[in-house]
mmCIF file of C-alpha atoms in Angstrom:
data_model
loop_
_atom_site.group_PDB
_atom_site.id
_atom_site.type_symbol
_atom_site.label_atom_id
_atom_site.label_comp_id
_atom_site.label_asym_id
_atom_site.label_seq_id
_atom_site.Cartn_x
_atom_site.Cartn_y
_atom_site.Cartn_z
ATOM 1 C CA UNK A 1 -24.973 -98.028 -127.706
ATOM 2 C CA UNK A 2 -27.167 -96.475 -124.847
ATOM 3 C CA UNK A 3 -24.473 -95.070 -122.659
ATOM 4 C CA UNK A 4 -24.725 -95.946 -118.633
ATOM 5 C CA UNK A 5 -27.407 -94.359 -116.803
ATOM 6 C CA UNK A 6 -24.631 -91.431 -114.297
ATOM 7 C CA UNK A 7 -26.029 -91.281 -110.687
ATOM 8 C CA UNK A 8 -25.846 -88.287 -108.568
ATOM 9 C CA UNK A 9 -23.030 -89.497 -106.328
ATOM 10 C CA UNK A 10 -22.394 -87.566 -103.551
ATOM 11 C CA UNK A 11 -18.889 -86.518 -103.294
ATOM 12 C CA UNK A 12 -17.231 -82.935 -101.378
ATOM 13 C CA UNK A 13 -14.897 -80.636 -102.672
ATOM 14 C CA UNK A 14 -13.649 -76.357 -101.869
ATOM 15 C CA UNK A 15 -15.981 -75.201 -103.908
ATOM 16 C CA UNK A 16 -18.527 -77.894 -102.880
ATOM 17 C CA UNK A 17 -18.806 -76.782 -99.712
ATOM 18 C CA UNK A 18 -17.815 -72.795 -100.351
ATOM 19 C CA UNK A 19 -21.052 -72.652 -102.598
ATOM 20 C CA UNK A 20 -23.258 -74.993 -99.716
ATOM 21 C CA UNK A 21 -21.440 -72.272 -97.185
ATOM 22 C CA UNK A 22 -22.766 -69.231 -98.818
ATOM 23 C CA UNK A 23 -26.454 -69.978 -99.963
ATOM 24 C CA UNK A 24 -27.741 -72.385 -99.260
ATOM 25 C CA UNK A 25 -30.367 -72.159 -102.952
ATOM 26 C CA UNK A 26 -27.332 -72.059 -105.326
ATOM 27 C CA UNK A 27 -25.757 -75.032 -103.495
ATOM 28 C CA UNK A 28 -29.306 -76.608 -104.384
ATOM 29 C CA UNK A 29 -30.021 -75.056 -107.475
ATOM 30 C CA UNK A 30 -25.909 -76.448 -108.549
ATOM 31 C CA UNK A 31 -26.461 -80.311 -106.918
ATOM 32 C CA UNK A 32 -29.860 -81.409 -106.715
ATOM 33 C CA UNK A 33 -31.863 -79.766 -109.360
ATOM 34 C CA UNK A 34 -29.346 -79.034 -112.930
ATOM 35 C CA UNK A 35 -29.079 -82.434 -112.504
ATOM 36 C CA UNK A 36 -29.223 -85.139 -116.049
ATOM 37 C CA UNK A 37 -30.043 -80.869 -117.570
ATOM 38 C CA UNK A 38 -27.328 -82.436 -120.068
ATOM 39 C CA UNK A 39 -30.152 -84.572 -122.408
ATOM 40 C CA UNK A 40 -31.553 -83.713 -124.955
ATOM 41 C CA UNK A 41 -35.595 -84.489 -123.268
ATOM 42 C CA UNK A 42 -34.983 -82.723 -120.192
ATOM 43 C CA UNK A 43 -37.641 -79.998 -118.663
ATOM 44 C CA UNK A 44 -37.373 -76.595 -120.011
ATOM 45 C CA UNK A 45 -36.164 -75.753 -116.633
ATOM 46 C CA UNK A 46 -34.276 -78.477 -115.755
ATOM 47 C CA UNK A 47 -31.899 -77.028 -119.383
ATOM 48 C CA UNK A 48 -31.620 -73.386 -118.350
ATOM 49 C CA UNK A 49 -30.080 -74.400 -114.497
ATOM 50 C CA UNK A 50 -27.780 -77.313 -116.362
ATOM 51 C CA UNK A 51 -26.518 -73.397 -118.970
ATOM 52 C CA UNK A 52 -26.315 -71.418 -116.205
ATOM 53 C CA UNK A 53 -24.451 -73.397 -113.937
ATOM 54 C CA UNK A 54 -21.631 -73.602 -116.333
ATOM 55 C CA UNK A 55 -21.140 -70.404 -116.770
ATOM 56 C CA UNK A 56 -18.107 -68.185 -115.603
ATOM 57 C CA UNK A 57 -17.561 -65.347 -114.158
ATOM 58 C CA UNK A 58 -14.720 -62.910 -115.434
ATOM 59 C CA UNK A 59 -12.995 -63.152 -113.408
ATOM 60 C CA UNK A 60 -12.822 -67.143 -113.012
ATOM 61 C CA UNK A 61 -12.211 -67.441 -116.918
ATOM 62 C CA UNK A 62 -9.457 -64.638 -116.462
ATOM 63 C CA UNK A 63 -7.582 -67.608 -113.934
ATOM 64 C CA UNK A 64 -9.236 -70.505 -115.940
ATOM 65 C CA UNK A 65 -7.429 -69.056 -118.964
ATOM 66 C CA UNK A 66 -4.189 -68.152 -117.105
ATOM 67 C CA UNK A 67 -4.285 -72.141 -116.059
ATOM 68 C CA UNK A 68 -5.564 -73.722 -119.804
ATOM 69 C CA UNK A 69 -2.015 -71.615 -120.968
ATOM 70 C CA UNK A 70 0.291 -73.074 -118.312
ATOM 71 C CA UNK A 71 -0.969 -76.705 -118.031
ATOM 72 C CA UNK A 72 -0.926 -76.437 -121.354
ATOM 73 C CA UNK A 73 3.258 -75.136 -121.611
ATOM 74 C CA UNK A 74 4.318 -77.869 -119.098
ATOM 75 C CA UNK A 75 3.060 -80.789 -120.764
ATOM 76 C CA UNK A 76 5.478 -79.086 -124.553
ATOM 77 C CA UNK A 77 8.167 -78.983 -121.767
ATOM 78 C CA UNK A 78 7.923 -82.575 -120.324
ATOM 79 C CA UNK A 79 7.617 -83.744 -124.247
ATOM 80 C CA UNK A 80 10.529 -81.511 -124.900
ATOM 81 C CA UNK A 81 8.943 -79.468 -126.740
ATOM 82 C CA UNK A 82 9.551 -75.379 -127.001
ATOM 83 C CA UNK A 83 7.945 -73.446 -125.769
ATOM 84 C CA UNK A 84 7.767 -69.198 -127.290
ATOM 85 C CA UNK A 85 6.446 -66.586 -124.255
ATOM 86 C CA UNK A 86 5.275 -64.538 -127.336
ATOM 87 C CA UNK A 87 2.920 -67.745 -128.710
ATOM 88 C CA UNK A 88 1.600 -68.296 -125.571
ATOM 89 C CA UNK A 89 -0.158 -64.703 -124.470
ATOM 90 C CA UNK A 90 -0.851 -64.695 -128.241
ATOM 91 C CA UNK A 91 -2.853 -68.161 -128.819
ATOM 92 C CA UNK A 92 -4.060 -66.987 -124.972
ATOM 93 C CA UNK A 93 -5.378 -63.707 -126.310
ATOM 94 C CA UNK A 94 -7.181 -65.144 -129.345
ATOM 95 C CA UNK A 95 -8.399 -67.618 -127.086
ATOM 96 C CA UNK A 96 -10.129 -65.015 -125.148
ATOM 97 C CA UNK A 97 -11.181 -62.981 -127.202
ATOM 98 C CA UNK A 98 -13.534 -65.658 -129.081
ATOM 99 C CA UNK A 99 -14.665 -66.836 -125.470
ATOM 100 C CA UNK A 100 -15.953 -63.065 -125.667
ATOM 101 C CA UNK A 101 -18.036 -63.212 -129.268
ATOM 102 C CA UNK A 102 -19.514 -66.407 -127.967
ATOM 103 C CA UNK A 103 -20.375 -64.977 -124.941
ATOM 104 C CA UNK A 104 -21.831 -61.977 -125.801
ATOM 105 C CA UNK A 105 -23.953 -63.206 -128.450
ATOM 106 C CA UNK A 106 -25.615 -65.572 -126.357
ATOM 107 C CA UNK A 107 -24.960 -68.783 -127.685
ATOM 108 C CA UNK A 108 -23.835 -71.004 -124.984
ATOM 109 C CA UNK A 109 -27.863 -71.487 -125.454
ATOM 110 C CA UNK A 110 -26.984 -73.114 -128.500
ATOM 111 C CA UNK A 111 -23.983 -74.663 -129.731
ATOM 112 C CA UNK A 112 -21.330 -76.393 -128.403
ATOM 113 C CA UNK A 113 -18.357 -74.441 -127.784
ATOM 114 C CA UNK A 114 -15.156 -75.870 -125.983
ATOM 115 C CA UNK A 115 -14.999 -77.766 -122.989
ATOM 116 C CA UNK A 116 -13.599 -75.653 -120.364
ATOM 117 C CA UNK A 117 -15.691 -72.651 -120.918
ATOM 118 C CA UNK A 118 -19.251 -72.334 -121.981
ATOM 119 C CA UNK A 119 -20.206 -68.187 -121.085
ATOM 120 C CA UNK A 120 -20.346 -65.708 -119.004
ATOM 121 C CA UNK A 121 -22.625 -64.108 -116.642
ATOM 122 C CA UNK A 122 -21.852 -60.667 -117.099
ATOM 123 C CA UNK A 123 -23.386 -60.919 -120.328
ATOM 124 C CA UNK A 124 -26.712 -63.367 -119.419
ATOM 125 C CA UNK A 125 -27.574 -60.481 -117.104
ATOM 126 C CA UNK A 126 -26.842 -57.657 -119.488
ATOM 127 C CA UNK A 127 -25.044 -56.642 -116.232
ATOM 128 C CA UNK A 128 -22.416 -52.741 -117.018
ATOM 129 C CA UNK A 129 -19.612 -54.009 -117.442
ATOM 130 C CA UNK A 130 -16.734 -50.915 -118.199
ATOM 131 C CA UNK A 131 -14.620 -51.897 -121.174
ATOM 132 C CA UNK A 132 -10.990 -50.874 -118.545
ATOM 133 C CA UNK A 133 -12.864 -53.542 -116.532
ATOM 134 C CA UNK A 134 -12.828 -56.292 -119.678
ATOM 135 C CA UNK A 135 -9.182 -55.086 -120.548
ATOM 136 C CA UNK A 136 -8.369 -55.337 -117.020
ATOM 137 C CA UNK A 137 -9.433 -59.705 -117.485
ATOM 138 C CA UNK A 138 -7.057 -59.241 -120.079
ATOM 139 C CA UNK A 139 -4.701 -57.501 -117.886
ATOM 140 C CA UNK A 140 -4.302 -59.838 -115.476
ATOM 141 C CA UNK A 141 -3.931 -63.087 -117.729
ATOM 142 C CA UNK A 142 -1.284 -60.791 -119.662
ATOM 143 C CA UNK A 143 0.802 -60.226 -116.211
ATOM 144 C CA UNK A 144 0.325 -64.000 -115.373
ATOM 145 C CA UNK A 145 1.791 -65.573 -118.191
ATOM 146 C CA UNK A 146 4.302 -63.008 -117.866
ATOM 147 C CA UNK A 147 5.309 -63.881 -114.311
ATOM 148 C CA UNK A 148 5.109 -67.030 -114.507
ATOM 149 C CA UNK A 149 8.113 -67.389 -117.555
ATOM 150 C CA UNK A 150 10.294 -65.220 -115.645
ATOM 151 C CA UNK A 151 10.204 -66.708 -112.413
ATOM 152 C CA UNK A 152 12.052 -69.901 -111.184
ATOM 153 C CA UNK A 153 9.031 -72.071 -112.577
ATOM 154 C CA UNK A 154 10.280 -72.341 -116.640
ATOM 155 C CA UNK A 155 14.161 -73.761 -114.761
ATOM 156 C CA UNK A 156 11.664 -76.193 -113.027
ATOM 157 C CA UNK A 157 9.856 -78.099 -115.424
ATOM 158 C CA UNK A 158 13.179 -78.025 -118.228
ATOM 159 C CA UNK A 159 15.139 -79.967 -115.511
ATOM 160 C CA UNK A 160 13.351 -82.360 -114.570
ATOM 161 C CA UNK A 161 13.706 -85.813 -116.020
ATOM 162 C CA UNK A 162 10.117 -88.149 -116.613
ATOM 163 C CA UNK A 163 10.061 -89.849 -114.049
ATOM 164 C CA UNK A 164 9.649 -86.131 -111.359
ATOM 165 C CA UNK A 165 6.718 -85.633 -113.719
ATOM 166 C CA UNK A 166 3.627 -86.924 -111.450
ATOM 167 C CA UNK A 167 0.066 -84.495 -112.407
ATOM 168 C CA UNK A 168 0.064 -81.631 -114.158
ATOM 169 C CA UNK A 169 -4.676 -80.148 -114.183
ATOM 170 C CA UNK A 170 -5.719 -84.517 -114.886
ATOM 171 C CA UNK A 171 -8.823 -83.543 -114.335
ATOM 172 C CA UNK A 172 -11.734 -82.527 -112.648
ATOM 173 C CA UNK A 173 -13.214 -87.115 -113.668
ATOM 174 C CA UNK A 174 -9.922 -87.961 -112.666
ATOM 175 C CA UNK A 175 -8.363 -86.420 -109.916
ATOM 176 C CA UNK A 176 -10.090 -86.982 -106.836
ATOM 177 C CA UNK A 177 -10.209 -89.211 -103.256
ATOM 178 C CA UNK A 178 -11.592 -91.253 -100.265
ATOM 179 C CA UNK A 179 -12.200 -89.821 -97.109
ATOM 180 C CA UNK A 180 -14.914 -91.381 -94.935
ATOM 181 C CA UNK A 181 -15.927 -93.218 -97.562
ATOM 182 C CA UNK A 182 -16.965 -89.851 -100.020
ATOM 183 C CA UNK A 183 -15.570 -88.717 -102.668
ATOM 184 C CA UNK A 184 -13.536 -86.486 -102.469
ATOM 185 C CA UNK A 185 -12.314 -83.935 -105.623
ATOM 186 C CA UNK A 186 -8.867 -82.619 -105.854
ATOM 187 C CA UNK A 187 -6.905 -81.249 -108.832
ATOM 188 C CA UNK A 188 -3.484 -80.019 -107.466
ATOM 189 C CA UNK A 189 -2.312 -77.640 -111.042
ATOM 190 C CA UNK A 190 1.769 -79.627 -110.629
ATOM 191 C CA UNK A 191 2.452 -82.546 -108.953
ATOM 192 C CA UNK A 192 5.555 -83.571 -109.388
ATOM 193 C CA UNK A 193 8.831 -84.849 -107.475
ATOM 194 C CA UNK A 194 11.858 -82.460 -106.442
ATOM 195 C CA UNK A 195 15.010 -83.291 -107.010
ATOM 196 C CA UNK A 196 15.914 -84.610 -103.674
ATOM 197 C CA UNK A 197 12.604 -86.903 -103.434
ATOM 198 C CA UNK A 198 10.166 -84.722 -101.868
ATOM 199 C CA UNK A 199 7.270 -85.059 -103.030
ATOM 200 C CA UNK A 200 5.498 -81.053 -103.974
ATOM 201 C CA UNK A 201 2.411 -80.185 -105.904
ATOM 202 C CA UNK A 202 1.451 -76.972 -106.520
ATOM 203 C CA UNK A 203 -1.432 -74.755 -107.707
ATOM 204 C CA UNK A 204 -1.483 -71.353 -109.274
ATOM 205 C CA UNK A 205 -3.326 -68.652 -108.508
ATOM 206 C CA UNK A 206 -4.649 -65.044 -110.272
ATOM 207 C CA UNK A 207 -6.511 -63.001 -107.357
ATOM 208 C CA UNK A 208 -4.648 -62.523 -104.673
ATOM 209 C CA UNK A 209 -5.230 -64.818 -101.250
ATOM 210 C CA UNK A 210 -7.145 -65.890 -99.181
ATOM 211 C CA UNK A 211 -9.766 -68.064 -96.210
ATOM 212 C CA UNK A 212 -9.408 -71.473 -97.428
ATOM 213 C CA UNK A 213 -6.962 -71.917 -99.681
ATOM 214 C CA UNK A 214 -4.517 -74.027 -96.888
ATOM 215 C CA UNK A 215 -7.262 -75.963 -96.963
ATOM 216 C CA UNK A 216 -7.382 -76.715 -100.427
ATOM 217 C CA UNK A 217 -3.587 -77.618 -100.741
ATOM 218 C CA UNK A 218 -3.734 -79.967 -98.243
ATOM 219 C CA UNK A 219 -6.704 -81.546 -100.321
ATOM 220 C CA UNK A 220 -4.198 -82.416 -102.378
ATOM 221 C CA UNK A 221 -1.145 -83.324 -100.883
ATOM 222 C CA UNK A 222 -3.927 -85.724 -99.515
ATOM 223 C CA UNK A 223 -5.210 -86.999 -102.531
ATOM 224 C CA UNK A 224 -1.545 -88.049 -104.355
ATOM 225 C CA UNK A 225 -0.547 -89.473 -100.872
ATOM 226 C CA UNK A 226 -2.582 -92.022 -102.121
ATOM 227 C CA UNK A 227 -2.296 -92.254 -105.156
ATOM 228 C CA UNK A 228 1.030 -92.345 -105.316
ATOM 229 C CA UNK A 229 1.512 -93.930 -101.956
ATOM 230 C CA UNK A 230 3.590 -91.434 -100.639
ATOM 231 C CA UNK A 231 3.192 -90.215 -96.638
ATOM 232 C CA UNK A 232 1.634 -87.143 -96.096
ATOM 233 C CA UNK A 233 4.022 -85.232 -93.914
ATOM 234 C CA UNK A 234 6.038 -86.083 -97.333
ATOM 235 C CA UNK A 235 4.146 -84.013 -99.400
ATOM 236 C CA UNK A 236 5.005 -80.156 -99.352
ATOM 237 C CA UNK A 237 2.453 -77.513 -100.996
ATOM 238 C CA UNK A 238 2.641 -74.657 -102.698
ATOM 239 C CA UNK A 239 1.154 -71.899 -103.625
ATOM 240 C CA UNK A 240 1.741 -69.693 -105.838
ATOM 241 C CA UNK A 241 0.620 -65.904 -106.933
ATOM 242 C CA UNK A 242 0.956 -65.489 -110.256
ATOM 243 C CA UNK A 243 -0.210 -61.853 -110.120
ATOM 244 C CA UNK A 244 1.338 -61.459 -106.572
ATOM 245 C CA UNK A 245 4.642 -63.261 -108.099
ATOM 246 C CA UNK A 246 4.543 -64.473 -104.283
ATOM 247 C CA UNK A 247 5.255 -68.124 -103.182
ATOM 248 C CA UNK A 248 3.688 -69.478 -100.081
ATOM 249 C CA UNK A 249 4.432 -72.953 -98.599
ATOM 250 C CA UNK A 250 2.019 -74.583 -96.460
ATOM 251 C CA UNK A 251 2.820 -76.622 -93.410
ATOM 252 C CA UNK A 252 1.533 -80.426 -93.918
ATOM 253 C CA UNK A 253 2.002 -81.453 -90.617
ATOM 254 C CA UNK A 254 -0.734 -83.688 -87.791
ATOM 255 C CA UNK A 255 -1.657 -80.068 -86.810
ATOM 256 C CA UNK A 256 -2.845 -79.213 -90.737
ATOM 257 C CA UNK A 257 -4.284 -81.887 -91.482
ATOM 258 C CA UNK A 258 -5.896 -82.688 -88.296
ATOM 259 C CA UNK A 259 -7.005 -79.474 -89.217
ATOM 260 C CA UNK A 260 -8.021 -80.391 -93.048
ATOM 261 C CA UNK A 261 -9.979 -82.714 -91.843
ATOM 262 C CA UNK A 262 -12.267 -81.258 -88.570
ATOM 263 C CA UNK A 263 -13.337 -79.637 -91.700
ATOM 264 C CA UNK A 264 -13.894 -81.973 -94.087
ATOM 265 C CA UNK A 265 -16.356 -83.676 -91.632
ATOM 266 C CA UNK A 266 -18.102 -80.515 -90.303
ATOM 267 C CA UNK A 267 -18.892 -79.926 -93.749
ATOM 268 C CA UNK A 268 -19.633 -82.596 -94.915
ATOM 269 C CA UNK A 269 -22.095 -83.616 -91.968
ATOM 270 C CA UNK A 270 -23.022 -80.869 -92.442
ATOM 271 C CA UNK A 271 -24.770 -81.408 -95.899
ATOM 272 C CA UNK A 272 -25.999 -85.137 -95.841
ATOM 273 C CA UNK A 273 -28.068 -83.548 -92.667
ATOM 274 C CA UNK A 274 -29.608 -81.783 -96.096
ATOM 275 C CA UNK A 275 -30.122 -85.768 -97.648
ATOM 276 C CA UNK A 276 -33.971 -87.478 -96.760
ATOM 277 C CA UNK A 277 -31.576 -90.679 -98.067
ATOM 278 C CA UNK A 278 -27.624 -90.268 -98.032
ATOM 279 C CA UNK A 279 -27.734 -93.651 -100.000
ATOM 280 C CA UNK A 280 -29.517 -92.380 -103.303
ATOM 281 C CA UNK A 281 -28.310 -88.782 -102.543
ATOM 282 C CA UNK A 282 -31.408 -87.685 -102.752
ATOM 283 C CA UNK A 283 -31.501 -84.131 -100.847
ATOM 284 C CA UNK A 284 -34.631 -82.375 -98.426
ATOM 285 C CA UNK A 285 -37.376 -80.854 -99.911
ATOM 286 C CA UNK A 286 -36.266 -77.015 -101.854
ATOM 287 C CA UNK A 287 -38.017 -75.082 -98.869
ATOM 288 C CA UNK A 288 -34.909 -76.477 -96.799
ATOM 289 C CA UNK A 289 -32.698 -75.307 -99.608
ATOM 290 C CA UNK A 290 -33.456 -70.896 -98.885
ATOM 291 C CA UNK A 291 -31.707 -68.321 -100.311
ATOM 292 C CA UNK A 292 -29.093 -65.875 -98.263
ATOM 293 C CA UNK A 293 -30.631 -62.964 -96.818
ATOM 294 C CA UNK A 294 -27.169 -61.534 -98.233
ATOM 295 C CA UNK A 295 -27.686 -60.177 -101.652
ATOM 296 C CA UNK A 296 -24.269 -58.767 -102.857
ATOM 297 C CA UNK A 297 -24.034 -63.358 -103.372
ATOM 298 C CA UNK A 298 -26.925 -62.666 -105.489
ATOM 299 C CA UNK A 299 -24.836 -59.950 -107.442
ATOM 300 C CA UNK A 300 -22.890 -62.694 -108.307
ATOM 301 C CA UNK A 301 -25.336 -65.603 -108.364
ATOM 302 C CA UNK A 302 -25.611 -67.055 -112.408
ATOM 303 C CA UNK A 303 -29.165 -69.026 -110.623
ATOM 304 C CA UNK A 304 -30.901 -65.241 -109.752
ATOM 305 C CA UNK A 305 -32.923 -65.232 -112.452
ATOM 306 C CA UNK A 306 -34.954 -68.830 -111.571
ATOM 307 C CA UNK A 307 -34.288 -67.581 -107.972
ATOM 308 C CA UNK A 308 -36.423 -64.858 -107.952
ATOM 309 C CA UNK A 309 -33.731 -62.576 -107.148
ATOM 310 C CA UNK A 310 -33.262 -61.127 -110.539
ATOM 311 C CA UNK A 311 -33.947 -57.135 -109.626
ATOM 312 C CA UNK A 312 -31.982 -57.558 -105.909
ATOM 313 C CA UNK A 313 -29.129 -58.343 -107.624
ATOM 314 C CA UNK A 314 -28.810 -55.479 -109.815
ATOM 315 C CA UNK A 315 -29.764 -53.404 -106.813
ATOM 316 C CA UNK A 316 -26.956 -54.801 -105.014
ATOM 317 C CA UNK A 317 -24.319 -54.728 -108.012
ATOM 318 C CA UNK A 318 -25.115 -51.039 -108.374
ATOM 319 C CA UNK A 319 -25.339 -50.330 -104.096
ATOM 320 C CA UNK A 320 -21.562 -51.212 -104.278
ATOM 321 C CA UNK A 321 -20.962 -49.803 -107.749
#
């Protein structure tokens, strides 16, 4: 059977907004020029862009390993299965070792691998990363998992009744809602109904607090409000910083939601202004998406080679070092 033809429909997410804000050229390559790169007959340049867009950096990789581990743990607890923290840690370490070998050999160009990981941008461009930095990456994962198991969350999860569980990292293909006719992707790491009947959305973080996180969980609040038909003001949102052992409640009130809506509307308007045809989500010519002048952003970018910024990115890295 022929697979149905996919269409590149316009959508919005926190990560899309961030890429648009940081570099228009990277945004264009990621959301438009790389489209269709998964096809066997895709042009070589499109295929290259598609593979590159799937690469992670070592920091986001560490975060994704933590998220996957906690997701599996929560699903085990929901099913009533026992969990051994030592086994979880060992599994995470083995996973990272396998990931590292796969990426270091650049096997992501020719081999299919696990869905959540393809490779690392540091390996693709031969970035100089000291061994201590790679070890610190593992320590980030280990310490985040260690704190999670000593926090209040195991007791919360194991004490919940089946009907209290809503979602555990439902995945990109599932978790979205519609706002002003736009599909908005929002994937809470954990959503449940508390003992007092309050709907709660949780986002695990392995890094430090930064701008945009509040808006991210406000989007989660809107998502669960729509999906489970709960008044949004009745939703509680929480950011949990695993490596700092800190939890932050985010206000979900009319003022916060008005702020989120203004942010969303402004972001969507700017994105649509660069479309030749908003109905078909057809972008303007590539010249409408110039690369950023901030070379520090290029130093982190997966598209530095096709963008012609590889040498500039390397220089920026040396200056930072």
